[in-house]
Amino acid sequence: MSYVVLARKYRPKNFGEMVGQEHVVQALANALTQQRLHHAYLFTGTRGVGKTTVSRILAKSLNCQDPDGQGGITATPCGVCQACTEIDGGRFVDYTELDAASNRGVDEVQTLLEQAVYKPVQGRFKVFMIDEVHMLTGHAFNAMLKTLEEPPEYLKFVLATTDPQKVPVTVLSRCLQFNLRPMAPETVQSHLGHVLQAEGIDADVQALRLLARGARGSMRDALSLTDQAIAYGGGQLQEAGVRQMLGSVDRGYVFRLIDALAAGDGGTVVQIADSLRMQGLSAAGALEEMAAVLQRMAVVQAVPTASSDDPDAPEIARLAAALPADETQLLYTMCLHGRAELGLAPDEYAALTMVLLRLLAFKPGATAAATAPAEKKTPGLTQPSPERAAAPPPARPQPAPMPAVAPAVAAQPAPTPAPARNAAGEVPPGQVLPVVEQRRREPMLVRDRPAQDVVGVPVRVQPEPSREPSRPPTEFERTDEGDFWHATVQQLVASEAVTALSRELALQSQLVARDTGHWLLRVERESLNQGASRERLQNALRAAGHAVDLGIEIGTVIDSPARRNAAAAAERQKQAEAVIHNDPFVQQMVRDFGAKIVPGSIKPA
């Protein structure tokens, strides 16, 4: 007889054998007992948590006939009648399983729905089970909507998916949805113990703990790993063999790493990282184990009375007492982020070493310890005596007020840096750290230079062009020269005599004054006052019959061709909006039907 893997051999046959999904089992059992049956069920959850198993047990509960053939709908199928045995064997004619991953088109779904018009042949209900239903196409979902909403009374739909976000809401609203949760490692470990006891295989508790954690919430993955571990260990499950098979890192390495990090011993950290490399252990597993231990340490630090069945609890409690709580949180965060960096480095062990060194570098107080030897070796510095180090720093002299005009400024002595002190108020011997004080920013001083060497540099100051009060940039006022300048610029723009920056100079400027051979323009932005732009505008004016020289000043512009154009456009827009708002038909639509005029949709003709 061929060997049957544990995941199939120990698949639950009834709701009583289901583990870790009590919330789903209780709801379905009560519904079956009270005969409150829905026509469509949707089971969601990650891989290996029991979606297909629950659907088969539900199908058996609906069609179970008991050994005497007189049974009805029940929450405890007998497992020996023809319907139960054939459903377990996958040959019950009224139970159809469709794999939507390989049958995702509208034709396959339509073929399945054509069977819905026929009543059950052997059982009490027809059950259509569609696995990985999120893989169906949009047309396939649409094809089954009507039948899914109002199926015949003898038809039940059971849908299963690992990604319910991809299922249309029109389908979700027609189903009762049950979310099967990932199982806790303790639940998986307990179930593995019962399975191995039934198989007659001795297993180490630590080996079962490693398998339960490696399954990551999936019972099928746990049983598959157990099969692999039995084959690897020659029929035995020992911690060393399982750890080597999974590539897991022994917690002894983790404890040594945390001890070295707590002591700031970088040499030991690098040595342990090299040991992990030589033994071929997983770098990601090392960081994962460190994160798990640090999490337990954080719990012990926050709740010292918390109980735990972990055999490493005494060692974790010792490390929790040796490492401050803030450093524990910092190391835990860095371990989590470090796992994402392993794939970016050319060598994952080099990345692991960098993560561990980063944990050491960001340890509070590491910066001060690292900078102390550098200050000792700096040439030109003398070590202060303890008496001098303990003396308070001299008072910083207050600078005398500077006169309004000073030919030279005397150099002021730099303040003496104060020695750094520890929490007890004492200065560590042989360590002097500069104290940086935030001071008022003072002008640059000319030191140690005779007064005759100071040369005055002329400063170009932009004169104020006008004494008029400042106006807001949007204010527009008509001036005497504005009409003439606007007409002249419009003529130049229409004939394309000015383009680019010269056109912008003409549009944004105001004609302040003009005489026979000289015109004065005013602009607000310095960027428009360019020699090339002024030259082009001057040549265009001369070509148009105005032989003048242009002068440009910077100031407030209240009347320019651009402002006149903007004012004219705003007036046209206002008139167009008034025409629409005053239209009788528009007013009737607004009054009778609540119509609204979309802002910005009205444009003048």
XYZ file of C-alpha atoms in Angstrom:
605
model
C 0.000 0.000 0.000
C 1.357 3.423 -0.926
C 2.251 5.865 1.801
C -0.255 8.658 2.532
C 1.273 11.902 3.696
C 0.308 13.189 7.122
C -1.497 16.237 5.728
C -3.961 13.987 3.883
C -4.051 11.096 6.346
C -5.016 13.336 9.256
C -7.330 15.705 7.395
C -10.294 16.352 9.745
C -13.385 14.321 8.873
C -15.844 16.256 11.066
C -16.112 19.522 12.922
C -14.900 17.929 16.149
C -11.488 17.230 14.627
C -10.990 20.799 13.443
C -8.423 22.753 15.481
C -7.772 26.453 15.640
C -11.018 27.515 13.892
C -13.543 27.334 16.709
C -15.322 30.534 15.628
C -16.157 29.044 12.219
C -17.021 25.590 13.577
C -19.431 26.989 16.168
C -21.281 29.177 13.658
C -21.700 26.349 11.126
C -22.661 23.786 13.749
C -25.375 26.033 15.185
C -26.697 26.818 11.705
C -26.916 23.093 10.856
C -28.551 22.241 14.164
C -31.192 24.971 13.811
C -31.698 24.359 10.066
C -30.830 28.003 9.301
C -28.907 27.305 6.112
C -27.653 29.950 3.746
C -27.388 29.245 0.051
C -23.791 30.536 -0.371
C -20.751 30.415 1.903
C -17.378 32.119 1.395
C -14.345 30.843 3.333
C -11.245 33.066 3.328
C -7.821 32.631 4.860
C -4.190 31.874 4.146
C -2.938 28.546 2.787
C -3.371 25.399 4.821
C -5.850 26.624 7.449
C -8.792 24.370 6.427
C -10.917 26.086 3.758
C -11.352 22.994 1.571
C -11.669 20.768 4.638
C -14.524 22.857 6.052
C -16.347 22.791 2.706
C -16.168 18.988 2.549
C -17.365 18.599 6.119
C -20.244 20.997 5.342
C -21.157 18.939 2.274
C -21.177 15.755 4.388
C -23.316 17.444 7.049
C -25.879 18.429 4.420
C -26.043 14.975 2.798
C -25.309 12.576 5.686
C -27.850 9.730 5.874
C -26.526 7.847 8.945
C -25.684 4.137 8.760
C -29.378 3.196 8.760
C -30.176 5.572 5.885
C -32.705 7.554 7.943
C -30.568 10.516 9.007
C -31.075 14.174 8.196
C -29.088 17.380 8.220
C -26.656 17.185 11.115
C -23.618 18.966 12.541
C -21.936 15.597 13.250
C -21.752 13.530 10.054
C -21.382 9.831 10.650
C -18.528 9.285 8.203
C -19.661 5.727 7.309
C -22.690 6.244 5.108
C -22.437 6.258 1.334
C -22.554 10.064 1.046
C -19.807 10.612 3.668
C -17.442 8.010 2.279
C -17.876 9.125 -1.311
C -17.338 12.798 -0.421
C -14.144 11.823 1.423
C -13.085 9.826 -1.593
C -13.876 12.633 -4.024
C -16.415 10.681 -6.083
C -19.786 11.913 -4.813
C -21.825 12.855 -7.865
C -23.683 15.722 -6.153
C -20.521 17.359 -4.773
C -18.522 19.223 -7.401
C -15.179 20.909 -6.766
C -14.017 23.454 -9.384
C -10.451 24.777 -9.356
C -10.873 28.373 -10.479
C -7.127 28.755 -10.974
C -7.250 26.462 -14.035
C -10.958 26.888 -14.918
C -11.338 30.627 -14.721
C -13.224 31.452 -17.914
C -16.895 32.096 -18.508
C -17.288 28.820 -20.453
C -16.204 26.666 -17.492
C -18.518 28.518 -15.096
C -21.397 28.275 -17.552
C -20.830 24.510 -17.872
C -20.969 24.212 -14.087
C -24.149 26.283 -13.828
C -25.886 24.124 -16.453
C -25.912 21.330 -13.871
C -27.849 23.518 -11.438
C -31.165 22.854 -13.206
C -30.995 19.152 -12.337
C -31.960 17.883 -8.895
C -29.537 15.821 -6.793
C -29.047 12.229 -7.890
C -27.957 10.584 -4.618
C -27.793 13.246 -1.933
C -30.083 15.754 -0.347
C -28.299 18.827 -1.757
C -26.078 19.675 -4.674
C -22.935 21.432 -3.452
C -20.761 23.473 -5.831
C -17.373 24.179 -4.286
C -15.235 26.746 -6.211
C -11.682 26.919 -4.883
C -9.496 30.030 -5.392
C -12.588 31.854 -6.602
C -10.690 35.149 -6.891
C -8.991 33.763 -10.022
C -12.226 33.867 -12.047
C -12.483 36.479 -14.765
C -14.917 39.370 -14.605
C -17.223 37.770 -17.201
C -17.227 34.517 -15.224
C -18.289 36.356 -12.060
C -21.038 38.132 -13.950
C -22.270 34.839 -15.400
C -22.804 33.309 -11.958
C -24.331 36.333 -10.200
C -27.981 35.515 -10.901
C -27.710 31.850 -9.965
C -25.642 32.749 -6.885
C -28.310 35.182 -5.717
C -31.360 32.910 -6.196
C -30.258 29.295 -6.589
C -32.684 26.371 -6.414
C -33.508 25.183 -2.919
C -31.448 22.025 -3.394
C -28.265 23.894 -4.454
C -25.570 25.268 -2.132
C -22.516 27.295 -3.150
C -19.248 27.077 -1.227
C -16.494 29.514 -2.314
C -12.925 29.556 -1.008
C -10.202 32.126 -1.595
C -6.909 33.318 -0.175
C -7.412 36.862 -1.506
C -10.937 38.141 -0.797
C -9.976 41.673 -1.918
C -10.061 40.463 -5.527
C -13.607 39.103 -5.244
C -16.227 41.588 -6.514
C -18.470 43.118 -3.899
C -21.488 41.868 -5.865
C -20.342 38.336 -5.005
C -19.387 39.141 -1.415
C -22.840 40.588 -0.745
C -24.488 37.300 -1.766
C -22.427 35.080 0.566
C -21.924 34.432 4.255
C -18.230 35.144 4.777
C -16.089 33.244 7.300
C -12.437 34.173 7.848
C -10.248 31.240 8.881
C -7.395 32.626 10.951
C -3.752 31.539 10.962
C -3.168 29.126 13.830
C -1.088 29.932 16.868
C 2.225 28.066 17.226
C 0.984 26.510 20.473
C -2.091 25.109 18.697
C 0.023 23.681 15.886
C 2.498 22.176 18.346
C -0.266 20.488 20.331
C -1.824 19.002 17.200
C 1.541 17.749 15.955
C 2.031 16.004 19.298
C -1.270 14.122 18.890
C -0.452 13.164 15.298
C 3.007 11.831 16.176
C 1.596 9.988 19.144
C -0.897 8.282 16.852
C 1.956 7.451 14.462
C 4.064 6.042 17.307
C 6.998 8.410 16.702
C 8.976 9.923 19.549
C 9.461 13.644 19.237
C 11.437 16.223 21.155
C 9.369 19.115 22.498
C 11.868 21.640 21.166
C 11.691 19.986 17.737
C 7.902 20.341 17.717
C 8.270 23.973 18.766
C 10.592 24.632 15.815
C 8.194 22.924 13.381
C 5.212 24.872 14.726
C 7.046 28.175 14.341
C 8.288 27.253 10.873
C 4.728 26.528 9.701
C 3.762 30.198 10.236
C 0.122 29.513 11.038
C -0.530 26.796 8.418
C -1.423 23.324 9.693
C -0.768 21.759 6.294
C 2.717 23.290 6.189
C 3.359 21.983 9.709
C 2.396 18.416 8.754
C 4.472 18.638 5.558
C 7.507 19.823 7.547
C 6.908 17.006 10.020
C 6.975 14.484 7.158
C 10.250 15.976 5.983
C 11.726 15.980 9.502
C 10.781 12.303 10.035
C 12.539 11.384 6.811
C 15.557 13.562 7.680
C 15.911 12.111 11.176
C 15.380 8.499 10.167
C 12.092 8.139 11.990
C 12.998 10.373 14.939
C 12.405 14.032 15.678
C 15.290 15.623 17.566
C 15.911 19.328 18.032
C 19.362 19.289 16.451
C 18.153 17.509 13.313
C 15.081 19.699 12.890
C 17.108 22.855 13.460
C 19.642 21.781 10.867
C 16.896 20.852 8.393
C 15.142 24.207 8.784
C 18.393 26.178 8.877
C 17.287 27.714 12.161
C 19.804 29.425 14.396
C 20.396 28.013 17.835
C 19.265 30.405 20.511
C 22.618 30.012 22.151
C 24.091 32.166 19.386
C 21.323 34.705 19.893
C 21.925 34.900 23.620
C 25.661 35.412 23.054
C 24.950 38.128 20.500
C 22.646 40.020 22.835
C 25.196 39.682 25.653
C 27.897 41.113 23.393
C 25.643 43.963 22.275
C 24.758 44.779 25.877
C 28.460 44.889 26.759
C 29.432 46.797 23.596
C 31.848 44.021 22.566
C 32.199 44.422 18.798
C 34.853 41.700 18.482
C 32.532 39.025 19.864
C 29.706 40.213 17.591
C 31.857 39.830 14.467
C 33.174 36.457 15.692
C 29.643 35.081 16.154
C 28.625 36.374 12.713
C 31.599 34.539 11.187
C 30.586 31.378 13.053
C 27.116 31.576 11.538
C 28.689 31.924 8.097
C 31.009 28.923 8.603
C 28.127 26.696 9.715
C 25.902 27.823 6.826
C 23.070 28.999 9.101
C 20.438 31.326 7.734
C 21.130 35.045 8.153
C 17.421 35.792 8.018
C 16.837 33.084 10.628
C 19.405 34.707 12.922
C 17.628 38.060 12.780
C 14.259 36.349 13.181
C 15.428 34.519 16.307
C 16.898 37.752 17.679
C 13.610 39.559 17.089
C 11.708 36.747 18.856
C 14.030 36.840 21.884
C 13.954 40.636 22.042
C 10.170 40.554 21.909
C 10.084 38.207 24.897
C 12.604 40.438 26.682
C 10.410 43.495 26.081
C 7.427 41.648 27.551
C 9.433 40.684 30.646
C 10.657 44.267 31.048
C 7.135 45.706 30.736
C 5.325 42.977 32.718
C 7.763 41.201 35.055
C 5.004 38.941 36.406
C 4.035 37.596 32.963
C 4.063 33.796 32.898
C 5.617 31.804 30.060
C 6.134 28.125 29.304
C 9.234 28.873 27.249
C 12.154 26.741 28.526
C 14.471 29.685 27.820
C 12.523 31.953 30.167
C 15.322 32.201 32.823
C 17.903 33.197 30.198
C 15.498 35.732 28.678
C 14.809 37.198 32.124
C 18.569 37.565 32.710
C 19.066 39.401 29.427
C 16.019 41.608 30.128
C 17.657 42.723 33.366
C 21.011 43.371 31.659
C 19.702 45.461 28.771
C 17.736 48.722 29.232
C 14.193 48.769 27.897
C 14.870 51.527 25.351
C 17.820 49.609 23.891
C 15.666 46.482 23.673
C 13.079 48.357 21.624
C 15.801 49.832 19.398
C 17.416 46.445 18.733
C 14.039 44.867 17.976
C 13.215 47.556 15.401
C 16.619 47.261 13.749
C 16.323 43.469 13.500
C 12.962 43.790 11.758
C 14.275 46.341 9.261
C 17.524 44.438 8.815
C 15.721 41.389 7.417
C 14.499 43.511 4.497
C 18.075 44.527 3.680
C 19.473 41.014 3.320
C 18.311 40.662 -0.274
C 19.825 44.004 -1.272
C 23.394 43.143 -0.259
C 25.673 41.040 -2.478
C 26.261 38.668 0.450
C 23.591 38.044 3.061
C 26.195 37.276 5.730
C 27.912 40.593 5.037
C 24.502 42.229 5.379
C 23.991 40.360 8.664
C 27.348 41.630 9.945
C 26.422 45.193 8.984
C 23.094 44.929 10.786
C 24.807 43.656 13.934
C 27.440 46.395 13.773
C 24.661 48.932 13.290
C 23.036 47.634 16.460
C 26.342 48.252 18.191
C 26.913 51.673 16.619
C 23.485 53.014 17.585
C 23.832 51.846 21.150
C 23.352 54.896 23.425
C 26.731 56.213 24.523
C 28.627 54.550 21.674
C 29.399 57.899 20.015
C 31.029 59.404 23.086
C 33.100 56.256 23.692
C 34.250 56.220 20.095
C 35.301 59.862 20.061
C 37.261 59.760 23.342
C 40.389 57.960 21.967
C 40.485 60.309 18.976
C 40.684 63.312 21.253
C 43.546 61.725 23.211
C 45.632 61.288 20.072
C 45.020 64.768 18.689
C 48.342 66.652 18.534
C 48.616 69.968 20.284
C 46.164 69.124 23.084
C 47.268 68.669 26.682
C 45.370 66.677 29.212
C 44.040 68.856 32.025
C 44.756 67.995 35.608
C 41.881 66.743 37.773
C 41.926 69.980 39.772
C 41.659 72.050 36.620
C 39.014 69.772 35.158
C 36.891 70.037 38.269
C 37.075 73.826 38.338
C 34.019 75.621 36.994
C 34.403 77.165 33.553
C 35.332 80.853 33.445
C 32.571 83.322 32.893
C 32.155 84.306 29.278
C 33.036 87.998 28.852
C 30.270 90.241 27.667
C 31.211 92.162 24.500
C 31.233 95.924 24.777
C 28.716 97.812 22.662
C 30.186 98.676 19.271
C 30.216 102.293 18.137
C 28.351 103.403 15.057
C 31.549 103.868 13.021
C 34.701 101.959 13.959
C 37.842 101.936 11.849
C 38.977 98.625 13.302
C 37.543 96.015 15.639
C 39.708 94.399 18.272
C 39.848 90.639 18.317
C 37.947 89.003 21.172
C 39.317 85.885 22.897
C 37.431 82.657 22.124
C 35.468 81.245 25.064
C 37.124 78.372 26.891
C 35.232 75.104 26.325
C 33.706 73.624 29.442
C 34.532 69.972 30.279
C 31.751 67.420 29.909
C 30.290 66.041 33.129
C 28.576 62.771 33.868
C 25.313 62.217 35.763
C 27.095 62.579 39.118
C 28.489 65.968 38.165
C 32.075 64.693 37.834
C 34.342 65.051 34.827
C 35.705 61.751 33.444
C 39.508 61.787 33.663
C 41.311 62.368 30.393
C 38.234 63.440 28.462
C 37.434 67.004 27.452
C 34.502 67.633 25.177
C 33.882 71.069 23.675
C 30.725 72.849 24.753
C 28.997 74.549 21.853
C 26.907 77.517 22.908
C 24.311 79.036 20.654
C 25.234 82.684 20.322
C 23.868 85.686 18.567
C 25.289 85.865 15.083
C 27.885 88.634 15.019
C 29.490 90.347 12.022
C 32.729 88.984 10.686
C 35.694 90.525 12.486
C 39.006 91.512 10.909
C 41.688 90.253 13.307
C 45.382 91.125 13.556
C 45.409 93.432 10.556
C 46.439 97.129 10.581
C 43.829 99.721 9.830
C 45.526 100.878 6.623
C 45.066 97.408 5.061
C 41.254 97.662 5.236
C 40.020 98.755 1.814
C 36.510 100.089 1.363
C 34.427 98.336 -1.312
C 31.636 100.329 -2.971
C 28.186 98.750 -2.602
C 25.612 99.183 -5.337
C 22.341 100.212 -3.768
C 19.201 100.144 -5.880
C 17.427 103.511 -5.542
C 13.776 103.701 -4.789
C 12.048 104.651 -8.019
C 8.956 106.091 -6.452
C 7.719 107.433 -3.147
C 4.152 106.364 -3.795
C 2.582 104.075 -1.227
C 2.830 100.383 -2.136
C -0.259 98.930 -3.774
C -1.336 95.298 -3.901
C -0.092 93.590 -7.083
C -3.632 92.989 -8.325
C -4.691 96.654 -8.191
C -5.245 98.278 -11.577
C -5.569 101.998 -12.282
C -5.707 103.738 -15.601
C -3.029 106.358 -16.246
C -2.614 109.146 -18.826
C -0.003 107.281 -20.866
C -1.677 103.879 -20.454
C -4.012 104.137 -23.464
C -1.210 105.110 -25.841
C 1.172 102.421 -24.548
C -1.519 99.695 -24.625
C -2.399 100.482 -28.257
C 1.281 100.529 -29.254
C 2.046 97.199 -27.568
C -1.054 95.519 -28.996
C 0.058 96.588 -32.475
C 3.560 95.158 -31.893
C 2.193 91.858 -30.553
C -0.336 91.478 -33.375
C 2.380 91.986 -35.994
C 4.725 89.630 -34.079
C 7.348 92.363 -33.982
C 8.182 91.333 -30.390
C 8.423 87.763 -29.095
C 9.519 85.865 -26.027
C 11.162 88.061 -23.350
C 10.836 91.292 -25.305
C 7.075 90.706 -25.621
C 6.831 90.045 -21.887
C 8.771 93.235 -21.207
C 6.316 95.233 -23.322
C 3.212 93.612 -21.795
C 4.344 93.798 -18.145
C 5.734 97.365 -18.241
C 4.101 100.738 -17.592
C 4.890 103.839 -19.646
C 5.724 106.393 -16.969
C 6.829 109.371 -19.119
C 7.799 110.113 -22.705
C 9.218 112.993 -24.697
C 10.518 113.423 -28.221
C 13.480 111.035 -28.029
C 13.202 109.211 -24.690
C 10.567 106.976 -23.087
C 10.721 105.735 -19.472
C 9.222 102.286 -18.676
C 8.637 100.749 -15.248
C 8.643 97.010 -14.434
C 8.191 95.147 -11.164
C 10.629 92.256 -11.744
C 14.346 92.626 -12.167
C 14.404 89.607 -14.496
C 12.576 91.638 -17.179
C 15.220 94.366 -17.113
C 17.630 92.644 -19.493
C 19.743 94.527 -22.013
C 18.928 92.177 -24.906
C 15.173 92.384 -24.290
C 15.293 96.176 -24.011
C 17.314 96.367 -27.264
C 14.811 94.213 -29.173
C 11.847 96.226 -27.910
C 13.594 99.471 -28.813
C 14.308 98.216 -32.361
C 10.678 97.108 -32.758
C 9.451 100.559 -31.685
C 11.800 102.233 -34.161
C 10.543 99.947 -36.935
C 6.984 100.977 -35.997
C 7.870 104.689 -36.358
C 8.891 105.573 -32.788
C 12.569 106.541 -32.919
C 13.142 106.713 -29.170
C 15.571 105.456 -26.549
C 14.095 103.333 -23.771
C 14.893 103.686 -20.103
C 13.713 101.104 -17.552
C 13.281 101.434 -13.801
C 12.106 99.006 -11.105
C 8.952 99.892 -9.214
C 5.258 99.301 -8.685
C 3.266 98.880 -11.893
C -0.395 99.909 -11.809
C -1.189 100.207 -15.519
C 0.345 97.824 -18.043
C -0.977 96.196 -21.219
C -1.112 92.852 -19.424
C -3.221 94.322 -16.610
C -5.539 95.977 -19.129
C -5.948 92.685 -21.012
C -6.658 90.837 -17.752
C -9.213 93.451 -16.715
C -10.929 93.238 -20.108
C -11.021 89.423 -19.930
C -12.476 89.547 -16.423
C -15.161 91.952 -17.576
C -16.079 89.685 -20.487
C -16.213 86.690 -18.151
C -18.449 88.607 -15.754
C -20.815 89.558 -18.546
C -20.946 85.982 -19.850
C -21.784 84.642 -16.384
C -24.473 87.289 -15.969
C -26.042 86.224 -19.271
C -26.184 82.592 -18.152
C -27.432 83.313 -14.640
C -30.161 85.640 -15.916
C -31.354 83.261 -18.623
C -35.001 82.220 -17.901
C -34.435 78.606 -18.948
C -31.427 78.243 -16.653
C -33.327 79.772 -13.751
C -36.209 77.340 -14.342
C -33.839 74.335 -14.331
C -32.233 75.513 -11.108
C -35.589 76.171 -9.461
C -37.465 73.024 -10.558
C -34.762 70.359 -10.789
C -32.041 71.633 -8.447
C -29.588 72.075 -11.315
C -26.213 73.626 -10.591
C -23.861 75.567 -12.827
C -20.410 73.988 -12.741
C -17.860 76.636 -11.703
C -15.429 77.407 -14.510
C -17.636 75.948 -17.234
C -18.809 79.348 -18.546
C -16.543 80.851 -21.182
C -17.170 84.105 -23.053
C -17.797 83.724 -26.793
